[in-house]
Short mmCIF file of C-alpha atoms in Angstrom, two decimals:
data_model
loop_
_atom_site.label_atom_id
_atom_site.label_comp_id
_atom_site.label_asym_id
_atom_site.label_seq_id
_atom_site.Cartn_x
_atom_site.Cartn_y
_atom_site.Cartn_z
CA PHE A 673 -16.68 -43.63 -26.46
CA LEU A 674 -15.80 -46.23 -23.83
CA ILE A 675 -16.99 -44.02 -20.98
CA LYS A 676 -20.32 -43.55 -22.72
CA LYS A 677 -20.83 -47.14 -23.72
CA LEU A 678 -19.66 -49.13 -20.76
CA LYS A 679 -21.89 -48.07 -17.88
CA MET A 680 -24.81 -50.47 -18.01
CA LEU A 681 -26.36 -53.24 -16.03
CA VAL A 682 -28.60 -55.72 -17.87
CA LYS A 683 -30.60 -58.63 -16.51
CA THR A 684 -31.33 -61.83 -18.41
CA PHE A 685 -33.08 -64.91 -17.08
CA GLY A 686 -32.06 -68.57 -17.08
CA SER A 687 -32.95 -71.67 -15.10
CA ALA A 688 -31.16 -74.24 -12.94
CA VAL A 689 -32.38 -77.82 -12.59
CA TYR A 690 -32.41 -79.49 -9.16
CA GLY A 691 -33.72 -83.04 -9.07
CA VAL A 692 -36.61 -83.02 -11.53
CA GLU A 693 -37.63 -79.42 -10.82
CA ALA A 694 -36.22 -76.11 -12.09
CA ILE A 695 -35.48 -72.80 -10.34
CA SER A 696 -35.39 -69.54 -12.29
CA ILE A 697 -32.05 -67.74 -12.14
CA THR A 698 -31.53 -64.01 -12.68
CA ILE A 699 -28.29 -63.29 -14.57
CA GLU A 700 -27.11 -59.74 -13.84
CA VAL A 701 -24.35 -58.46 -16.15
CA ASN A 702 -22.57 -55.23 -15.23
CA VAL A 703 -20.05 -53.76 -17.69
CA SER A 704 -18.21 -50.77 -16.23
CA MET A 705 -14.95 -48.87 -16.37
CA GLY A 706 -12.10 -50.36 -14.40
CA ASP A 707 -9.31 -52.90 -14.60
CA LEU A 708 -9.51 -55.63 -17.23
CA LYS A 709 -11.05 -58.27 -14.99
CA TYR A 710 -13.98 -60.67 -15.39
CA TYR A 711 -15.94 -61.98 -12.43
CA ILE A 712 -18.68 -64.60 -12.24
CA VAL A 713 -20.24 -64.68 -8.78
CA GLY A 714 -23.21 -66.53 -7.30
CA LEU A 715 -21.85 -69.98 -6.41
CA ALA A 716 -20.94 -70.97 -9.97
CA ASP A 717 -19.04 -74.21 -10.61
CA ILE A 718 -15.99 -74.55 -12.89
CA ALA A 719 -18.08 -75.29 -16.01
CA VAL A 720 -19.96 -71.99 -15.53
CA LYS A 721 -16.78 -69.99 -14.84
CA GLU A 722 -15.09 -71.40 -17.95
CA SER A 723 -17.96 -70.05 -20.04
CA LEU A 724 -16.35 -66.58 -20.36
CA GLN A 725 -13.75 -67.98 -22.78
CA ARG A 726 -16.49 -69.58 -24.90
CA ILE A 727 -18.62 -66.42 -24.76
CA GLU A 728 -15.70 -64.16 -25.77
CA SER A 729 -14.85 -66.36 -28.76
CA ALA A 730 -18.50 -66.65 -29.87
CA ILE A 731 -19.00 -62.86 -29.67
CA LYS A 732 -15.80 -61.96 -31.51
CA THR A 733 -16.24 -64.63 -34.20
CA ASN A 734 -19.59 -63.08 -35.13
CA ASN A 735 -18.20 -59.52 -35.41
CA TYR A 736 -19.56 -58.22 -32.14
CA TYR A 737 -17.49 -56.31 -29.60
CA PHE A 738 -16.37 -57.94 -26.36
CA PRO A 739 -15.72 -55.23 -23.74
CA ARG A 740 -12.09 -55.08 -22.66
CA THR A 741 -12.88 -53.73 -19.22
CA LYS A 742 -14.43 -54.84 -15.93
CA ILE A 743 -17.33 -57.30 -16.26
CA VAL A 744 -19.21 -58.66 -13.26
CA ILE A 745 -21.81 -61.39 -13.79
CA ASN A 746 -23.99 -62.34 -10.83
CA LEU A 747 -26.17 -65.46 -10.82
CA ALA A 748 -28.99 -64.90 -8.34
CA PRO A 749 -30.11 -66.30 -5.95
CA ALA A 750 -26.44 -66.41 -4.99
CA ASP A 751 -26.75 -69.19 -2.38
CA ILE A 752 -27.82 -71.88 -4.88
CA LYS A 753 -25.08 -73.74 -6.72
CA LYS A 754 -25.10 -73.25 -10.51
CA THR A 755 -23.69 -76.08 -12.61
CA GLY A 756 -23.25 -76.95 -16.27
CA THR A 757 -22.79 -75.05 -19.51
CA ALA A 758 -26.40 -74.04 -20.22
CA PHE A 759 -25.82 -70.50 -18.86
CA ASP A 760 -23.48 -69.62 -21.76
CA LEU A 761 -26.18 -68.14 -23.99
CA PRO A 762 -28.01 -65.95 -21.41
CA MET A 763 -24.65 -64.62 -20.14
CA ALA A 764 -23.53 -63.81 -23.71
CA ILE A 765 -26.80 -61.99 -24.43
CA GLY A 766 -26.33 -60.12 -21.14
CA VAL A 767 -22.82 -58.98 -22.16
CA LEU A 768 -24.11 -57.78 -25.56
CA GLY A 769 -26.99 -55.96 -23.86
CA ALA A 770 -24.78 -54.34 -21.21
CA SER A 771 -22.39 -53.08 -23.91
CA GLU A 772 -25.39 -51.68 -25.86
CA GLN A 773 -24.86 -53.93 -28.87
CA LEU A 774 -28.31 -55.42 -28.31
CA GLN A 775 -31.36 -53.25 -28.70
CA ASN A 776 -34.70 -53.60 -26.89
CA THR A 777 -33.12 -54.97 -23.72
CA GLU A 778 -36.39 -54.28 -21.90
CA ARG A 779 -37.81 -57.37 -23.68
CA LEU A 780 -35.25 -59.61 -21.98
CA LYS A 781 -37.43 -59.76 -18.85
CA ASP A 782 -40.10 -61.73 -20.77
CA TYR A 783 -37.90 -64.68 -21.76
CA ILE A 784 -35.93 -67.51 -20.19
CA ILE A 785 -32.81 -68.10 -22.32
CA MET A 786 -30.75 -71.31 -22.09
CA GLY A 787 -28.08 -72.89 -24.26
CA GLU A 788 -24.42 -73.92 -24.44
CA LEU A 789 -22.24 -71.98 -26.87
CA SER A 790 -19.51 -73.35 -29.11
CA LEU A 791 -16.62 -71.08 -30.09
CA ASP A 792 -18.27 -70.06 -33.37
CA GLY A 793 -21.59 -69.15 -31.72
CA THR A 794 -23.46 -72.37 -32.46
CA VAL A 795 -26.00 -73.18 -29.74
CA LEU A 796 -25.63 -76.73 -28.40
CA PRO A 797 -28.26 -78.91 -26.62
CA ILE A 798 -28.89 -78.77 -22.88
CA LYS A 799 -30.33 -81.11 -20.24
CA GLY A 800 -33.64 -80.52 -18.47
CA ALA A 801 -35.45 -78.41 -21.10
CA LEU A 802 -38.85 -79.80 -20.06
CA PRO A 803 -38.72 -78.88 -16.33
CA ILE A 804 -37.26 -75.50 -17.35
CA ALA A 805 -40.25 -74.88 -19.65
CA ILE A 806 -42.73 -75.95 -16.94
CA GLN A 807 -41.14 -73.54 -14.44
CA ALA A 808 -41.06 -70.71 -17.01
CA ARG A 809 -44.81 -71.06 -17.59
CA LYS A 810 -45.47 -71.30 -13.85
CA GLU A 811 -43.62 -68.00 -13.23
CA GLY A 812 -45.45 -66.18 -16.02
CA PHE A 813 -42.67 -65.74 -18.60
CA LYS A 814 -43.87 -65.00 -22.10
CA GLY A 815 -41.45 -67.33 -23.84
CA LEU A 816 -38.45 -69.64 -23.70
CA ILE A 817 -35.42 -69.65 -26.00
CA VAL A 818 -33.62 -73.01 -26.14
CA PRO A 819 -31.33 -74.89 -28.55
CA LYS A 820 -33.02 -76.21 -31.69
CA ALA A 821 -32.43 -79.79 -30.53
CA ASN A 822 -34.52 -79.14 -27.40
CA GLU A 823 -37.41 -77.20 -28.96
CA ARG A 824 -39.86 -80.11 -29.27
CA GLU A 825 -39.14 -81.24 -25.72
CA ALA A 826 -39.82 -77.76 -24.32
CA GLY A 827 -42.66 -77.22 -26.80
CA MET A 828 -44.77 -79.83 -25.01
CA VAL A 829 -45.66 -77.16 -22.45
CA ASN A 830 -48.69 -75.18 -23.58
CA ASN A 831 -49.36 -71.46 -22.98
CA LEU A 832 -45.65 -70.73 -23.47
CA LEU A 833 -43.91 -69.52 -26.64
CA VAL A 834 -40.90 -71.79 -27.27
CA TYR A 835 -38.26 -70.74 -29.81
CA GLY A 836 -35.54 -73.10 -31.00
CA VAL A 837 -32.26 -71.47 -32.09
CA GLU A 838 -29.12 -72.83 -33.73
CA HIS A 839 -26.87 -69.77 -33.49
CA ILE A 840 -26.35 -66.76 -31.23
CA LYS A 841 -27.09 -64.44 -34.18
CA GLU A 842 -30.66 -65.75 -34.26
CA VAL A 843 -31.14 -64.64 -30.64
CA VAL A 844 -29.69 -61.18 -31.30
CA ASN A 845 -31.92 -60.77 -34.37
CA PHE A 846 -34.94 -61.93 -32.36
CA PHE A 847 -34.55 -59.09 -29.88
CA LYS A 848 -34.24 -56.67 -32.81
CA ASP A 849 -37.26 -58.17 -34.59
CA GLU A 850 -39.65 -60.50 -32.76
CA ASN A 851 -40.91 -61.95 -36.05
CA SER A 852 -37.48 -63.30 -37.05
CA LEU A 853 -38.25 -66.54 -35.16
CA GLN A 854 -41.41 -68.64 -35.17
CA PRO A 855 -42.46 -70.53 -32.03
CA VAL A 856 -42.51 -74.32 -32.29
CA VAL A 857 -45.90 -76.03 -32.37
CA VAL A 858 -46.10 -79.54 -30.89
CA ASN A 859 -49.38 -81.45 -30.89
CA THR A 860 -48.49 -83.33 -27.74
CA ARG A 861 -51.74 -85.22 -27.20
CA ASP A 862 -52.06 -86.51 -30.78
CA GLU A 863 -48.43 -87.67 -30.93
CA PHE A 864 -48.66 -89.21 -27.46
CA PHE A 865 -51.80 -91.26 -28.04
CA HIS A 866 -50.74 -92.28 -31.56
CA ALA A 867 -47.43 -93.81 -30.37
CA GLN A 868 -48.71 -95.55 -27.23
CA TYR A 869 -49.31 -98.96 -28.78
CA GLU A 870 -46.37 -99.18 -31.20
CA PHE A 871 -44.13 -101.87 -29.72
CA GLU A 872 -41.05 -103.57 -31.10
CA PHE A 873 -41.84 -106.79 -29.21
CA ASP A 874 -44.98 -108.85 -28.69
CA PHE A 875 -45.90 -111.85 -26.55
CA SER A 876 -47.04 -113.68 -29.67
CA ASP A 877 -43.31 -114.06 -30.53
CA VAL A 878 -42.86 -116.38 -27.53
CA LYS A 879 -43.29 -120.10 -28.20
CA GLY A 880 -44.79 -122.07 -25.32
CA GLN A 881 -44.10 -120.79 -21.79
CA GLU A 882 -47.82 -120.24 -21.15
CA ASN A 883 -47.36 -120.54 -17.37
CA ILE A 884 -44.67 -117.81 -17.43
CA LYS A 885 -46.89 -115.55 -19.53
CA ARG A 886 -49.63 -116.06 -16.97
CA ALA A 887 -47.28 -115.14 -14.13
CA LEU A 888 -46.19 -111.94 -15.90
CA GLU A 889 -49.84 -111.09 -16.59
CA ILE A 890 -50.51 -111.33 -12.83
CA ALA A 891 -47.41 -109.23 -12.09
CA ALA A 892 -48.57 -106.55 -14.54
CA ALA A 893 -52.14 -106.58 -13.24
CA GLY A 894 -51.16 -106.05 -9.60
CA GLY A 895 -47.88 -104.13 -10.00
CA HIS A 896 -46.03 -107.05 -8.38
CA ASN A 897 -42.26 -107.57 -8.47
CA ALA A 898 -41.22 -110.93 -9.94
CA ILE A 899 -38.14 -113.10 -10.28
CA LEU A 900 -37.67 -115.66 -13.07
CA ILE A 901 -35.51 -118.69 -12.20
CA GLY A 902 -34.35 -121.03 -14.91
CA PRO A 903 -31.45 -122.43 -16.95
CA PRO A 904 -29.64 -120.47 -19.69
CA GLY A 905 -31.59 -120.13 -22.93
CA ALA A 906 -35.01 -120.83 -21.36
CA GLY A 907 -36.34 -117.42 -22.46
CA LYS A 908 -36.15 -115.35 -19.25
CA THR A 909 -34.81 -112.19 -20.91
CA MET A 910 -37.11 -112.57 -23.92
CA LEU A 911 -40.16 -112.73 -21.64
CA ALA A 912 -39.04 -109.83 -19.46
CA LYS A 913 -38.52 -107.54 -22.47
CA ARG A 914 -42.13 -108.06 -23.46
CA LEU A 915 -43.57 -107.12 -20.08
CA PRO A 916 -44.00 -103.38 -20.94
CA THR A 917 -46.24 -104.39 -23.87
CA ILE A 918 -48.91 -105.70 -21.48
CA LEU A 919 -48.75 -102.93 -18.88
CA PRO A 920 -51.53 -100.30 -18.91
CA PRO A 921 -50.62 -97.31 -21.14
CA LEU A 922 -49.11 -94.25 -19.50
CA SER A 923 -51.45 -91.46 -18.49
CA LEU A 924 -50.44 -87.95 -19.59
CA GLN A 925 -49.39 -87.12 -16.02
CA GLU A 926 -47.23 -90.26 -15.78
CA ALA A 927 -45.72 -89.54 -19.20
CA LEU A 928 -44.83 -86.01 -18.11
CA GLU A 929 -43.15 -87.28 -14.91
CA THR A 930 -41.19 -89.90 -16.86
CA THR A 931 -40.12 -87.43 -19.56
CA LYS A 932 -38.91 -84.92 -16.95
CA ILE A 933 -36.60 -87.52 -15.40
CA HIS A 934 -35.14 -88.55 -18.76
CA SER A 935 -34.77 -84.88 -19.70
CA VAL A 936 -32.80 -84.08 -16.54
CA ALA A 937 -30.57 -87.13 -17.12
CA GLY A 938 -29.98 -86.15 -20.76
CA LYS A 939 -31.42 -89.47 -21.95
CA LEU A 940 -34.01 -88.07 -24.36
CA PRO A 941 -33.12 -88.49 -28.05
CA GLU A 942 -32.75 -85.38 -30.23
CA ASN A 943 -36.07 -83.74 -31.17
CA ALA A 944 -37.87 -86.03 -28.71
CA SER A 945 -41.41 -85.34 -27.58
CA LEU A 946 -43.34 -86.82 -24.66
CA ILE A 947 -42.35 -90.39 -23.72
CA SER A 948 -45.36 -92.47 -24.74
CA LYS A 949 -44.35 -95.98 -23.59
CA ARG A 950 -43.42 -97.28 -20.18
CA PRO A 951 -39.62 -97.33 -19.80
CA PHE A 952 -37.69 -100.60 -19.67
CA ARG A 953 -34.26 -100.29 -18.07
CA SER A 954 -31.81 -103.19 -18.02
CA PRO A 955 -28.51 -102.21 -16.33
CA HIS A 956 -25.48 -104.52 -16.51
CA HIS A 957 -24.56 -106.43 -13.36
CA THR A 958 -21.30 -104.44 -13.01
CA ILE A 959 -23.30 -101.26 -12.24
CA SER A 960 -22.28 -99.18 -9.20
CA ASP A 961 -24.49 -98.12 -6.29
CA VAL A 962 -24.62 -94.48 -7.47
CA ALA A 963 -25.43 -95.42 -11.07
CA LEU A 964 -28.34 -97.56 -9.87
CA VAL A 965 -30.00 -95.29 -7.30
CA GLY A 966 -28.65 -91.90 -8.41
CA GLY A 967 -26.29 -89.36 -6.91
CA GLY A 968 -22.87 -87.99 -7.81
CA GLY A 969 -21.32 -84.57 -7.19
CA THR A 970 -24.20 -82.98 -9.07
CA PRO A 971 -27.05 -85.37 -8.16
CA GLN A 972 -28.43 -87.15 -11.21
CA PRO A 973 -31.21 -89.75 -11.43
CA GLY A 974 -30.07 -93.38 -11.45
CA GLU A 975 -31.47 -96.41 -13.25
CA ILE A 976 -34.28 -96.94 -10.75
CA SER A 977 -35.54 -93.40 -11.38
CA LEU A 978 -35.16 -93.79 -15.15
CA ALA A 979 -37.42 -96.85 -14.73
CA HIS A 980 -40.08 -94.71 -12.98
CA ASN A 981 -43.58 -95.78 -14.12
CA GLY A 982 -41.99 -98.68 -15.97
CA VAL A 983 -39.87 -101.82 -15.52
CA LEU A 984 -36.40 -102.31 -14.03
CA PHE A 985 -34.97 -105.60 -15.28
CA LEU A 986 -31.99 -107.06 -13.41
CA ASP A 987 -30.60 -109.95 -15.42
CA GLU A 988 -28.49 -112.51 -13.52
CA LEU A 989 -29.48 -111.06 -10.15
CA PRO A 990 -26.91 -112.95 -7.99
CA GLU A 991 -24.08 -111.47 -10.08
CA PHE A 992 -24.89 -107.93 -8.90
CA LYS A 993 -22.80 -106.66 -6.01
CA ARG A 994 -24.51 -107.18 -2.67
CA THR A 995 -24.25 -103.47 -1.78
CA VAL A 996 -25.93 -102.50 -5.07
CA LEU A 997 -28.92 -104.74 -4.37
CA GLU A 998 -29.26 -103.62 -0.76
CA VAL A 999 -29.51 -99.90 -1.63
CA MET A 1000 -32.66 -100.73 -3.60
CA ARG A 1001 -34.59 -101.89 -0.55
CA GLN A 1002 -35.71 -98.51 0.74
CA PRO A 1003 -36.62 -97.04 -2.70
CA MET A 1004 -38.72 -100.15 -3.41
CA GLU A 1005 -40.75 -99.45 -0.29
CA GLU A 1006 -40.97 -95.65 -0.46
CA ARG A 1007 -41.09 -95.41 -4.28
CA ARG A 1008 -38.66 -92.50 -4.28
CA VAL A 1009 -34.94 -91.86 -3.71
CA THR A 1010 -33.58 -89.06 -1.54
CA ILE A 1011 -30.06 -87.89 -2.39
CA SER A 1012 -28.67 -85.84 0.50
CA ARG A 1013 -25.78 -83.41 0.24
CA ALA A 1014 -24.37 -80.87 2.72
CA LYS A 1015 -26.58 -78.02 1.51
CA VAL A 1016 -29.37 -79.75 -0.39
CA ALA A 1017 -31.55 -82.88 -0.38
CA ILE A 1018 -33.06 -83.90 -3.71
CA ASP A 1019 -35.91 -86.36 -4.26
CA PHE A 1020 -36.12 -88.48 -7.41
CA PRO A 1021 -39.27 -90.56 -7.99
CA ALA A 1022 -38.72 -94.32 -8.31
CA ASN A 1023 -42.07 -96.08 -8.71
CA PHE A 1024 -41.02 -99.11 -10.76
CA MET A 1025 -41.75 -102.80 -11.19
CA LEU A 1026 -38.74 -104.98 -10.49
CA ILE A 1027 -38.32 -108.00 -12.74
CA ALA A 1028 -35.23 -110.09 -12.01
CA SER A 1029 -33.87 -113.23 -13.58
CA MET A 1030 -31.32 -115.75 -12.39
CA ASN A 1031 -29.91 -119.19 -12.99
CA PRO A 1032 -30.76 -121.69 -10.23
CA CYS A 1033 -27.05 -122.37 -9.64
CA PRO A 1034 -23.60 -121.31 -10.93
CA CYS A 1035 -23.61 -123.82 -13.79
CA GLY A 1036 -27.26 -123.06 -14.53
CA TYR A 1037 -28.67 -126.57 -14.72
CA TYR A 1038 -29.97 -127.35 -11.21
CA ASN A 1039 -33.43 -128.99 -11.53
CA HIS A 1040 -32.99 -129.15 -15.34
CA PRO A 1041 -35.13 -131.95 -16.84
CA GLU A 1042 -32.36 -133.18 -19.18
CA LYS A 1043 -28.95 -131.78 -18.23
CA GLU A 1044 -27.14 -132.63 -15.03
CA CYS A 1045 -25.99 -129.98 -12.55
CA THR A 1046 -22.19 -130.01 -12.14
CA CYS A 1047 -22.03 -127.72 -9.10
CA PRO A 1048 -20.35 -129.09 -5.93
CA ALA A 1049 -22.33 -129.73 -2.75
CA GLY A 1050 -23.60 -126.57 -1.13
CA ALA A 1051 -22.91 -124.39 -4.19
CA VAL A 1052 -26.59 -123.99 -5.04
CA GLN A 1053 -27.51 -122.69 -1.59
CA LYS A 1054 -24.44 -120.44 -1.53
CA TYR A 1055 -25.46 -119.01 -4.91
CA LEU A 1056 -29.01 -118.30 -3.74
CA ASN A 1057 -27.71 -116.73 -0.52
CA LYS A 1058 -26.20 -113.91 -2.58
CA ILE A 1059 -29.74 -112.48 -2.63
CA SER A 1060 -30.68 -111.29 0.84
CA GLY A 1061 -33.91 -112.27 2.58
CA PRO A 1062 -35.13 -108.65 2.88
CA LEU A 1063 -34.79 -108.17 -0.88
CA LEU A 1064 -36.59 -111.44 -1.64
CA ASP A 1065 -39.25 -110.31 0.80
CA ARG A 1066 -40.10 -107.49 -1.61
CA ILE A 1067 -40.52 -109.85 -4.57
CA ASP A 1068 -44.05 -111.27 -4.76
CA LEU A 1069 -43.74 -113.86 -7.54
CA HIS A 1070 -41.02 -116.51 -7.82
CA VAL A 1071 -41.46 -118.17 -11.20
CA GLU A 1072 -39.58 -121.26 -12.38
CA VAL A 1073 -38.84 -121.13 -16.12
CA THR A 1074 -38.28 -124.45 -17.87
CA PRO A 1075 -36.78 -124.90 -21.36
CA VAL A 1076 -39.21 -125.03 -24.28
CA ALA A 1077 -39.49 -128.43 -25.97
CA PHE A 1078 -38.34 -128.72 -29.59
CA ASN A 1079 -41.86 -129.64 -30.74
CA GLU A 1080 -43.20 -126.32 -29.48
CA LEU A 1081 -40.31 -124.32 -30.94
CA SER A 1082 -40.66 -125.87 -34.39
CA ASN A 1083 -44.46 -125.65 -34.54
CA HIS A 1084 -45.28 -122.68 -36.80
CA THR A 1085 -49.02 -123.35 -37.00
CA ILE A 1086 -49.80 -122.43 -33.39
CA LYS A 1087 -49.26 -118.77 -32.56
CA GLY A 1088 -49.18 -117.58 -28.95
CA GLU A 1089 -51.59 -115.04 -27.53
CA GLY A 1090 -50.62 -111.48 -28.45
CA SER A 1091 -49.81 -108.63 -26.08
CA GLU A 1092 -52.96 -106.68 -26.93
CA SER A 1093 -55.44 -109.22 -25.55
CA ILE A 1094 -53.33 -109.76 -22.40
CA ARG A 1095 -53.03 -105.99 -21.94
CA ASN A 1096 -56.81 -105.57 -22.13
CA ARG A 1097 -57.26 -108.01 -19.24
CA VAL A 1098 -54.56 -106.20 -17.25
CA ILE A 1099 -56.23 -102.82 -17.83
CA THR A 1100 -59.59 -104.22 -16.64
CA ALA A 1101 -57.96 -105.58 -13.45
CA ARG A 1102 -56.20 -102.25 -12.83
CA GLU A 1103 -59.50 -100.38 -13.20
CA ILE A 1104 -60.98 -102.56 -10.44
CA GLN A 1105 -58.02 -101.67 -8.20
CA THR A 1106 -58.23 -97.96 -9.04
CA GLU A 1107 -61.85 -97.97 -7.87
CA ARG A 1108 -60.96 -99.98 -4.74
CA TYR A 1109 -58.16 -97.62 -3.68
CA LYS A 1110 -59.66 -94.33 -4.85
CA ASN A 1111 -59.71 -93.00 -1.27
CA GLU A 1112 -56.20 -94.23 -0.42
CA ASN A 1113 -53.42 -91.73 -1.04
CA GLY A 1114 -50.53 -93.08 -3.14
CA ILE A 1115 -51.97 -96.60 -3.57
CA TYR A 1116 -52.93 -97.67 -7.08
CA ALA A 1117 -52.32 -101.43 -7.19
CA ASN A 1118 -52.51 -104.51 -4.96
CA ALA A 1119 -48.73 -104.71 -4.56
CA GLN A 1120 -48.69 -101.39 -2.69
CA ILE A 1121 -51.12 -102.18 0.11
CA SER A 1122 -49.95 -102.36 3.74
CA SER A 1123 -50.34 -105.33 6.08
CA LYS A 1124 -53.18 -103.55 7.89
CA MET A 1125 -55.12 -103.00 4.66
CA LEU A 1126 -54.38 -106.57 3.61
CA ARG A 1127 -56.48 -107.95 6.46
CA GLU A 1128 -59.43 -105.77 5.43
CA ILE A 1129 -59.24 -106.37 1.67
CA CYS A 1130 -58.10 -109.99 1.47
CA VAL A 1131 -60.74 -111.74 3.57
CA LEU A 1132 -60.70 -115.54 3.07
CA ASP A 1133 -63.55 -117.99 3.39
CA THR A 1134 -63.11 -121.18 5.43
CA VAL A 1135 -62.10 -123.35 2.44
CA SER A 1136 -59.47 -120.89 1.22
CA GLU A 1137 -58.03 -120.37 4.69
CA THR A 1138 -57.77 -124.12 5.27
CA LEU A 1139 -56.01 -124.56 1.91
CA LEU A 1140 -53.49 -121.83 2.69
CA LYS A 1141 -52.82 -123.25 6.14
CA LYS A 1142 -52.16 -126.75 4.76
CA ALA A 1143 -49.92 -125.40 2.00
CA MET A 1144 -47.78 -123.44 4.44
CA GLU A 1145 -47.38 -126.47 6.70
CA ARG A 1146 -46.79 -129.05 3.96
CA LEU A 1147 -44.45 -126.95 1.79
CA ASN A 1148 -42.70 -125.36 4.76
CA LEU A 1149 -43.39 -121.90 3.40
CA SER A 1150 -41.84 -119.08 5.38
CA ALA A 1151 -43.95 -116.62 7.36
CA ARG A 1152 -43.15 -113.77 4.97
CA ALA A 1153 -44.81 -115.73 2.16
CA TYR A 1154 -48.24 -115.34 3.79
CA ASP A 1155 -48.81 -111.67 2.95
CA ARG A 1156 -47.37 -112.10 -0.55
CA ILE A 1157 -49.68 -114.99 -1.31
CA LEU A 1158 -52.71 -112.94 -0.22
CA LYS A 1159 -51.72 -109.97 -2.38
CA VAL A 1160 -51.14 -112.14 -5.45
CA ALA A 1161 -54.39 -114.03 -4.82
CA ARG A 1162 -56.24 -110.70 -4.69
CA THR A 1163 -54.79 -109.81 -8.10
CA ILE A 1164 -55.73 -113.21 -9.55
CA ALA A 1165 -59.28 -112.65 -8.26
CA ASP A 1166 -59.32 -109.21 -9.93
CA LEU A 1167 -58.27 -110.78 -13.25
CA ALA A 1168 -61.18 -113.21 -12.84
CA ALA A 1169 -63.49 -110.26 -11.96
CA SER A 1170 -64.24 -111.93 -8.64
CA ASN A 1171 -65.21 -109.84 -5.61
CA THR A 1172 -63.98 -112.51 -3.21
CA ILE A 1173 -60.78 -114.56 -3.06
CA LYS A 1174 -61.60 -118.18 -3.82
CA ALA A 1175 -59.70 -121.41 -3.19
CA GLU A 1176 -58.47 -121.62 -6.81
CA HIS A 1177 -56.99 -118.12 -6.53
CA ILE A 1178 -55.11 -119.08 -3.37
CA ALA A 1179 -53.92 -122.33 -4.99
CA GLU A 1180 -52.47 -120.48 -7.99
CA ALA A 1181 -50.80 -117.85 -5.78
CA ILE A 1182 -49.08 -120.57 -3.72
CA GLN A 1183 -47.33 -121.84 -6.87
CA TYR A 1184 -45.41 -118.56 -7.12
CA ARG A 1185 -43.39 -118.95 -3.91
CA SER A 1186 -40.64 -121.32 -5.09
CA LEU A 1187 -37.77 -119.73 -3.21
CA ASP A 1188 -39.68 -119.78 0.09
CA ARG A 1189 -39.93 -123.56 0.14
CA GLU A 1190 -37.51 -125.13 2.56
CA GLY A 1191 -35.28 -127.59 0.82
CA TRP A 1192 -35.86 -126.08 -2.65
CA ALA A 1193 -32.12 -125.71 -3.11
CA GLY A 1194 -31.21 -129.00 -1.52
#
């Protein structure tokens, strides 16, 4: 009996995720006569090698036979490292097929199978179901079998049959009878467009602070980074949280990119579909370098990649470790992060808007209209020096936030402008920029243009140039402020639907360079 049964090699197919892309993996299972030994080869990590104990328990618990002989499992291509527990299910199906307990093994070539097994055969969720589904369709597989919790995520990919399973028995029965499972149907477009404008927050909740709202509108319209400086309780965090509500809605392509990153990081909620709103990430100031930019033994996306196509909010910026802030400089310029290891280099996208907030000094009350600053001499400058010049150089708008007067807070008759009307103006300004940069690769907003392009696009008339020259001399603005002022002025002109930059646009842009003024911190 054993000689007859245990001479088979069966291939199943899985997938490994690297960065935000997937690579199909062939899982070859050979059950043959020989010593009682189990081998998993093909550069598998410890989590993959431990899977044999889970597989054996899951098979035996469900009254199947686990061969007590030589089993060799090869994960090909063998030179790519395999990590995680998602190979449990395809390896278990391979063992059942190789021991002839699974019929119709020729159908295995049509399906990618992924899932972690518990000891009783329950199939547990995995990371990266979306990029796995995209790769499966690209390589011409008929279908994809994933845990039930991941079926809607994978089901976003059209022209691919996606089956969600909760137990290993369902997979075995599926290969006996294809009609035992029904593919999931996800109406991605309808769900995506329906949920785009459902926000928890709205700018109409904010009392007063009209000048700050205006600054954030400019930041949203041009994709500019901004820093909010003000005392505790002035509303910096409240304003920043509402920034995503005025950004242009995600396109389907942007939503797919964003969802892939969250899928790989395991940040998608159960039964999640396509991410429909721009992400807002707000890491604590104790965050490490790796957690912010990504990395680790098995490279994972960090907070700046999770904020891709959205907003990264750094509250109390000077409290972050200097090294953490400095590693952001290159990703802010290149809009991607490269994680290099000995055998592999992985790119994670990181096209985000940085919004930071900070107190003007350690006690928080420097320049406060009512409360007196208690910091010793030199403490304010020392506090500001925690933020390096090169990082400030990448922040276009410096906005001073003042406390809201009691009269404005207690006035319930006047309601602030809502996010929808602000968002409509932002979308109009972005459309102007899209048309302007349609021939420029990778440039979609004013904040992204180079110094060379700046001279061509931001041409000033004599009045505007004279105003800017006087402002730089009188306010002692630094040289790096010049380009930033021009970019912001171009965005202000776009919001006003003006083809040229006028003196009033330059004047408003100059107001947003507080930290560049010599003597601002005493």
